mmCIF file of C-alpha atoms in Angstrom:
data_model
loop_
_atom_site.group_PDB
_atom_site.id
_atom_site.type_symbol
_atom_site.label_atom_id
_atom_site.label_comp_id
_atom_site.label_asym_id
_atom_site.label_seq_id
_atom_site.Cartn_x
_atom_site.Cartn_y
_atom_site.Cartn_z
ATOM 1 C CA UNK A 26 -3.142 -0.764 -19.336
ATOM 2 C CA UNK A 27 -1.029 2.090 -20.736
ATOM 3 C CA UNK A 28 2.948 1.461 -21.469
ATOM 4 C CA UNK A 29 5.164 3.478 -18.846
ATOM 5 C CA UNK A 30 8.526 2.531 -18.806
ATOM 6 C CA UNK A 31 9.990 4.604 -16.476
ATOM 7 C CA UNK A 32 9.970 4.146 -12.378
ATOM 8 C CA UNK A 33 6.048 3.442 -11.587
ATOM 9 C CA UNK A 34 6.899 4.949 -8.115
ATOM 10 C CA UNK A 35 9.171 8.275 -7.323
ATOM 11 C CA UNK A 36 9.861 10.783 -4.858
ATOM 12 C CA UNK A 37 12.363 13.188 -4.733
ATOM 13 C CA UNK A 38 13.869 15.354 -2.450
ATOM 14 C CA UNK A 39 10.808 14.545 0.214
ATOM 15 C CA UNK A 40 10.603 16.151 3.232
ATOM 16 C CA UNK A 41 7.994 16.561 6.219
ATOM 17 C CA UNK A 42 7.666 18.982 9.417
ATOM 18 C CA UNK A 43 5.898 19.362 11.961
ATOM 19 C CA UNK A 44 6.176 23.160 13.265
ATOM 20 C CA UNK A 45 10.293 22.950 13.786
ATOM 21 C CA UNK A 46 10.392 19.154 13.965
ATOM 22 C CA UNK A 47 11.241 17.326 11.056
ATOM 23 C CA UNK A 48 10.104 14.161 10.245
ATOM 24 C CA UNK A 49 11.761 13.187 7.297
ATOM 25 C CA UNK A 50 14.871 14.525 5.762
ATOM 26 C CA UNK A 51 14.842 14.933 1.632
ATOM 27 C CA UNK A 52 14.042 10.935 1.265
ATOM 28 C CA UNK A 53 14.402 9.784 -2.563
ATOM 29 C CA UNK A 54 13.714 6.558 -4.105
ATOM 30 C CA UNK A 55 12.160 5.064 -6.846
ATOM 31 C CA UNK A 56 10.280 1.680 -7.475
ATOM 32 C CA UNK A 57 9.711 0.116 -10.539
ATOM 33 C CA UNK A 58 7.503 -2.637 -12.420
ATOM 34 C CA UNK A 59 7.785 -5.968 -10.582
ATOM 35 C CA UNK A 60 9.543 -4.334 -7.788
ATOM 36 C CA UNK A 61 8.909 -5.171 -4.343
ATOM 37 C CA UNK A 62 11.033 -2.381 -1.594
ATOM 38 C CA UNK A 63 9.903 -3.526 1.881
ATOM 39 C CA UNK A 64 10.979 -0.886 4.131
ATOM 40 C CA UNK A 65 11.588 -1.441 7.829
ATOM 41 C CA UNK A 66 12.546 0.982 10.883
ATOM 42 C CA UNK A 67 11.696 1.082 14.709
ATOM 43 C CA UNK A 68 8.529 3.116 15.404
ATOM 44 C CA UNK A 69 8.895 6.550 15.209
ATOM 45 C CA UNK A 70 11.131 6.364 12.151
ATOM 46 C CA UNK A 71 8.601 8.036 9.992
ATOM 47 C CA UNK A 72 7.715 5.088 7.814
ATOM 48 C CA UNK A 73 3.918 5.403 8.502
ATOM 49 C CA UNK A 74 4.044 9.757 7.285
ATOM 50 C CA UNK A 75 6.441 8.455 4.143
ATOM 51 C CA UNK A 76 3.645 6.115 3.733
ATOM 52 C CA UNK A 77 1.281 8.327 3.649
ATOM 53 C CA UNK A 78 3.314 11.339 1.476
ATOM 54 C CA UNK A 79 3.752 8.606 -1.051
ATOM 55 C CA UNK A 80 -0.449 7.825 -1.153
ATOM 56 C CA UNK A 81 -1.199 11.543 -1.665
ATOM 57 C CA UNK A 82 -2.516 11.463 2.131
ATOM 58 C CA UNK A 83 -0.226 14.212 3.132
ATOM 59 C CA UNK A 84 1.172 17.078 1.594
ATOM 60 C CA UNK A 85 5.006 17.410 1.939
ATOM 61 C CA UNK A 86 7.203 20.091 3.315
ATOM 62 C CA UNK A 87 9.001 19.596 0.475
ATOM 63 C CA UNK A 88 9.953 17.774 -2.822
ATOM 64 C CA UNK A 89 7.339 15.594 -4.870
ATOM 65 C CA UNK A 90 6.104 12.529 -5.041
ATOM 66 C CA UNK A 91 5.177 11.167 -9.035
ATOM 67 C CA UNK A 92 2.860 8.348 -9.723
ATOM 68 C CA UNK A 93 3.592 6.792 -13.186
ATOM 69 C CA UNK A 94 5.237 9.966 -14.063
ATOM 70 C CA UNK A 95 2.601 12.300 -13.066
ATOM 71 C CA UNK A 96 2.938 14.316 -9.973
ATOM 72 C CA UNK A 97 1.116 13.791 -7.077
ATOM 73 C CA UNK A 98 -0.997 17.055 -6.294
ATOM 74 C CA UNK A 99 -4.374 17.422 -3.949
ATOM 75 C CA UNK A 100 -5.223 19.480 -7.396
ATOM 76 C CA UNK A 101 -5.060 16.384 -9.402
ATOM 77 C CA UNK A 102 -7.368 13.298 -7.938
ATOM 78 C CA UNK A 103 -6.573 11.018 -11.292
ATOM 79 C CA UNK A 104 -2.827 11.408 -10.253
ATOM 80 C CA UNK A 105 -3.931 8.746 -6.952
ATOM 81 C CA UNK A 106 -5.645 6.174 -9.241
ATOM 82 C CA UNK A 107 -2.593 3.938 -10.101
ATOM 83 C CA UNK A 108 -2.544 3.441 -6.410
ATOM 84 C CA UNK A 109 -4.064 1.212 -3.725
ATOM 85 C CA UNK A 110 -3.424 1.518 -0.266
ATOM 86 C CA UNK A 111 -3.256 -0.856 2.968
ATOM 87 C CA UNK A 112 -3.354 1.760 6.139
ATOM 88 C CA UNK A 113 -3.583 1.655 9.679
ATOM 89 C CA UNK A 114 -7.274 2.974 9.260
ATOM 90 C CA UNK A 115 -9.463 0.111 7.427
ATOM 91 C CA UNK A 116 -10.913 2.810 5.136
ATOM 92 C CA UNK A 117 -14.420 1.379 5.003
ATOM 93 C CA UNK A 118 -17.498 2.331 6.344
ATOM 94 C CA UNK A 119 -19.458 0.912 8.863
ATOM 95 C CA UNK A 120 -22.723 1.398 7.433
ATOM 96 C CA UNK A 121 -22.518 -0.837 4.369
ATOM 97 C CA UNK A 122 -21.968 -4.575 3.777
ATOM 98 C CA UNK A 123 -18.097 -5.499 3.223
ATOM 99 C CA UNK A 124 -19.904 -5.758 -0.952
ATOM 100 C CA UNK A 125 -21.095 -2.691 -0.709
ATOM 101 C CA UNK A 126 -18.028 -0.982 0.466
ATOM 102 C CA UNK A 127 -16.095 -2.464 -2.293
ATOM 103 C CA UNK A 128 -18.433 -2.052 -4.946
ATOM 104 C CA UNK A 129 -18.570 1.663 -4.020
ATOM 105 C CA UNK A 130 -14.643 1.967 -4.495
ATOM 106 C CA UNK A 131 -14.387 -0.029 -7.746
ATOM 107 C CA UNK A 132 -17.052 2.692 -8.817
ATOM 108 C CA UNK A 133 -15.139 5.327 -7.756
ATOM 109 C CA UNK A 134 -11.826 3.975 -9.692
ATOM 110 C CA UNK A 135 -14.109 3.993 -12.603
ATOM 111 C CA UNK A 136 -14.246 -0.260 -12.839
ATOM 112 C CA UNK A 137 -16.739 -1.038 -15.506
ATOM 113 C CA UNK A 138 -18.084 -4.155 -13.660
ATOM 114 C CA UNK A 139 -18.063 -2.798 -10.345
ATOM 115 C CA UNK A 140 -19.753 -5.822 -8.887
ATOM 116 C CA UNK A 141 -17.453 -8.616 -10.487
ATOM 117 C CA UNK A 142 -14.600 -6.618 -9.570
ATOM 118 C CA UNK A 143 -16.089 -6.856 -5.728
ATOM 119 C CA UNK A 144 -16.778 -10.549 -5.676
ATOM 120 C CA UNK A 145 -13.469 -10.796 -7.245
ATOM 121 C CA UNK A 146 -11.752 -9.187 -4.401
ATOM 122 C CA UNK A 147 -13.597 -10.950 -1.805
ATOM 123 C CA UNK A 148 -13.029 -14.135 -3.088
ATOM 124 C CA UNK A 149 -8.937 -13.272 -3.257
ATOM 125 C CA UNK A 150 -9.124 -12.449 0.394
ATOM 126 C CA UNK A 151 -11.233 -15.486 1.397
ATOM 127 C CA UNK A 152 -14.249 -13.189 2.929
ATOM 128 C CA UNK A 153 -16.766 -14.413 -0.151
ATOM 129 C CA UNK A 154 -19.474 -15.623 2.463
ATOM 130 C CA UNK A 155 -18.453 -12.478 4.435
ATOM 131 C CA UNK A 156 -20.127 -10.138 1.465
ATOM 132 C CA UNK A 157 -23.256 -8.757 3.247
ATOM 133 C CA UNK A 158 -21.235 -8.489 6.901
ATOM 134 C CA UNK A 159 -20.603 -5.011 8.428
ATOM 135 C CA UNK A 160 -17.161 -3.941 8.569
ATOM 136 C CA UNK A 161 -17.885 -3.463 12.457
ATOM 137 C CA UNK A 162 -18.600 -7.266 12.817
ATOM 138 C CA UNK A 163 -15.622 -8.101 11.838
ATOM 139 C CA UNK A 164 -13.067 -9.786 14.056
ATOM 140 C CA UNK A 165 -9.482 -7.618 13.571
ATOM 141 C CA UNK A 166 -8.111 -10.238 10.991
ATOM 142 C CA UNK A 167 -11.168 -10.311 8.804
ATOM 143 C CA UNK A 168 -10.933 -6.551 9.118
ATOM 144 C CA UNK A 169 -7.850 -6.390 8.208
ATOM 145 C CA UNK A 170 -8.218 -8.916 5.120
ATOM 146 C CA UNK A 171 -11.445 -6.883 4.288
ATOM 147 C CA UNK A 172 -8.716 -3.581 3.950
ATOM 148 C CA UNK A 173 -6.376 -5.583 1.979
ATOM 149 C CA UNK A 174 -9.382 -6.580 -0.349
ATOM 150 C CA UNK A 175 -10.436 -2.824 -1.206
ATOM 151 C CA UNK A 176 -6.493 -1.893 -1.179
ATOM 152 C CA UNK A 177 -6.312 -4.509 -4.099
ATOM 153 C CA UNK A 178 -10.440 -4.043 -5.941
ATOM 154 C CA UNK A 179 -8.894 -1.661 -9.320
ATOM 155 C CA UNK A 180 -6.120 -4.193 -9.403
ATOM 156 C CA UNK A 181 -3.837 -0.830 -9.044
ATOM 157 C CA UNK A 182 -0.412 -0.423 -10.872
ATOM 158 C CA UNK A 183 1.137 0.707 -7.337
ATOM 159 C CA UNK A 184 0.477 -0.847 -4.097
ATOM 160 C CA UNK A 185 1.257 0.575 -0.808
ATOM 161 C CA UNK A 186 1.225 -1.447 2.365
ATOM 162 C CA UNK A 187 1.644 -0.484 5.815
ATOM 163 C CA UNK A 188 1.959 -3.537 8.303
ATOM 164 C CA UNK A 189 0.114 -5.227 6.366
ATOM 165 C CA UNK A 190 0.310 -8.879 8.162
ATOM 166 C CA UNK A 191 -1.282 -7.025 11.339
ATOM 167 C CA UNK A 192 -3.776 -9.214 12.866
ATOM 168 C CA UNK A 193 -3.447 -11.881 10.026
ATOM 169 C CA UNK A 194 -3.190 -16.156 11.324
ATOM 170 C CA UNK A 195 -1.145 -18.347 8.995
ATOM 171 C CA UNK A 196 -3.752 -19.048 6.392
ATOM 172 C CA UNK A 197 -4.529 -15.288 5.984
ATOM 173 C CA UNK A 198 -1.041 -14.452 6.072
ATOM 174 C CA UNK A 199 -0.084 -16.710 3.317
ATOM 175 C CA UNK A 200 -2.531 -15.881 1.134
ATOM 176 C CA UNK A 201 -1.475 -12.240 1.280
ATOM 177 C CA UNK A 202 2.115 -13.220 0.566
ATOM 178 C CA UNK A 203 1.001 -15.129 -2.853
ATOM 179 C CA UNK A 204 -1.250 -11.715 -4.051
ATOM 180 C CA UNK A 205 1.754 -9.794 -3.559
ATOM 181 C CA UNK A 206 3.935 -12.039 -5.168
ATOM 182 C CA UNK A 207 1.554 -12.561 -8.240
ATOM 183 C CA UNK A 208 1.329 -8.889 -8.378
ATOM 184 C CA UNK A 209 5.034 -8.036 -8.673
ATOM 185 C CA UNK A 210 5.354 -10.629 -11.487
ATOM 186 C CA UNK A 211 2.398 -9.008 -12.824
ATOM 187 C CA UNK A 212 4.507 -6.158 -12.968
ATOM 188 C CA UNK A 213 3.138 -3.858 -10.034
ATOM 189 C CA UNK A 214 5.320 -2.245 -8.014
ATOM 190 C CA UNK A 215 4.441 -2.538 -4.304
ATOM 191 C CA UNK A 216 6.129 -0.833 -1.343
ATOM 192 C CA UNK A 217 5.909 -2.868 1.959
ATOM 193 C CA UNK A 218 6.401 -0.753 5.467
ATOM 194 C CA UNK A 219 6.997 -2.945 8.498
ATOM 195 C CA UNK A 220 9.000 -2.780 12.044
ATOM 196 C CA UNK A 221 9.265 -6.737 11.359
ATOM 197 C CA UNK A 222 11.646 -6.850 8.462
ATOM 198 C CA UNK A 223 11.887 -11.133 8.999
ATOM 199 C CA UNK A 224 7.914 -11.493 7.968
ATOM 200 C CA UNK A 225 8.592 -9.395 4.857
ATOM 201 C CA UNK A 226 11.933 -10.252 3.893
ATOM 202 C CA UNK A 227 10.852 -13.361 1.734
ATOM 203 C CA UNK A 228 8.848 -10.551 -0.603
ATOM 204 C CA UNK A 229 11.613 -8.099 -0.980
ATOM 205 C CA UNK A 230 13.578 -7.435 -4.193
ATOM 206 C CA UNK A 231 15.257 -4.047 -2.370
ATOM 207 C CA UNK A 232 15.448 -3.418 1.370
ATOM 208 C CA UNK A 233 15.390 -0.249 2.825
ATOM 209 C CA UNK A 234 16.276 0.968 6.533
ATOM 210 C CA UNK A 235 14.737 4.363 7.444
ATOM 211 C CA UNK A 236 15.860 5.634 10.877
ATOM 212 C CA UNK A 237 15.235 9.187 12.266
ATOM 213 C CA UNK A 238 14.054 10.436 8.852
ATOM 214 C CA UNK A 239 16.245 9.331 6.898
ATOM 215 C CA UNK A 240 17.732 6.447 4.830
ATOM 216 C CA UNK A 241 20.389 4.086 6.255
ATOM 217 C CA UNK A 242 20.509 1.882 3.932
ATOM 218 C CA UNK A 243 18.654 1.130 0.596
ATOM 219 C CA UNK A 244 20.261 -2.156 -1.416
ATOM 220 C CA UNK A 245 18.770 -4.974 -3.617
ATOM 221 C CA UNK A 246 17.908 -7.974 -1.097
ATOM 222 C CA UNK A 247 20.337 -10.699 -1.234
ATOM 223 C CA UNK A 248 20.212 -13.933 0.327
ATOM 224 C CA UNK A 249 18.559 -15.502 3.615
ATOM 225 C CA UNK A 250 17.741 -13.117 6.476
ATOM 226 C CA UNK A 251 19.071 -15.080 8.871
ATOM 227 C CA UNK A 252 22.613 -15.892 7.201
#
């Protein structure tokens, strides 16, 4: 893994419109290694479009968006490889085997053992005798622990996560919250985007608010939620 010492995660200045409505309003922040932000907001707030500026999804209105200190440009695929990304959509297709699916995107990260590096992910999640199931057999928790699974295949430097404990039980749940937390001290930096700060708050190093566009508040996490 290359040294990079500066943020792993950074946008500046980042803005997005739709026609004359504005979505976000010049949003800046940074994340670095073994740095968890969890961001919360009521719906609406644009946390799902930041989201998805910050993945190279969307282009922005304005400012940029850098990925290990390269800039994140449709021109420039490599640019998206540090990342790995939990979305509303499951990204998978239907027509192969959960395996297959994830097999196909270690591949396209360039994994040398593409294979291992499935079974490896499908184990994490707890969907190893799940391998050869379609993604439309699925019930909406395996589905979701399926997405988490290719999110998490390249073991990528920065990990993105919107609502991530959607659909997840107890067991699932938990499990997620120990790869996350073995992946920050691993020294990933992971972004977590939620309208339920309390099941996220345990995770958080920094805690950001983003309401109408824009930042309300953006501090290091300190102490018990409920205090």
């Amino acid at each position: 893994m290359p040294r990079y010492d500066g943020p792993l995660l950074a946008a500046t200045a980042l803005a997005r419109s739709y026609g004359p409505r504005k979505v976000l309003h010049a949003i800046d922040l940074t994340v670095g290694a073994g740095e968890t932000l969890v961001i919360a907001g009521p719906n609406g707030a644009g946390k799902t479009t930041l989201l998805r500026l910050l993945a190279g999804l969307m282009r922005p209105s304005a400012g940029e968006v850098r990925v290990l200190g390269r800039r994140l440009a449709a021109s420039d695929p490599d640019a998206r490889r540090p990342l790995g990304l939990v979305s509303h959509q499951s990204l998978l297709y239907d027509d192969l085997t959960l395996r297959e699916n994830l097999v196909f995107a270690a591949r396209l990260h360039g994994l040398a053992r593409p294979g291992d590096a499935a079974d490896l992910a499908l184990r994490s999640a707890g969907l190893a005798d799940r391998g050869g199931a379609s993604p439309r057999e699925l019930s909406r928790g395996m589905l979701q622990r399926a997405a988490i699974a290719r999110a998490l295949v390249h073991e990528p430097r920065v990990l993105l996560l919107d609502e991530p404990f959607t659909g997840l039980d107890a067991a699932a749940s938990g499990r997620l919250r120990s790869l996350i937390r073995e992946r920050a001290d691993a020294g990933r930096a992971i972004v977590i985007v939620t309208h339920q700060l309390p099941e996220a708050w345990d995770l958080a190093s920094r805690v950001a608010v983003l309401a109408a566009g824009r930042w309300e508040l953006d501090e290091p996490r300190t102490g018990d939620l409920a205090a």
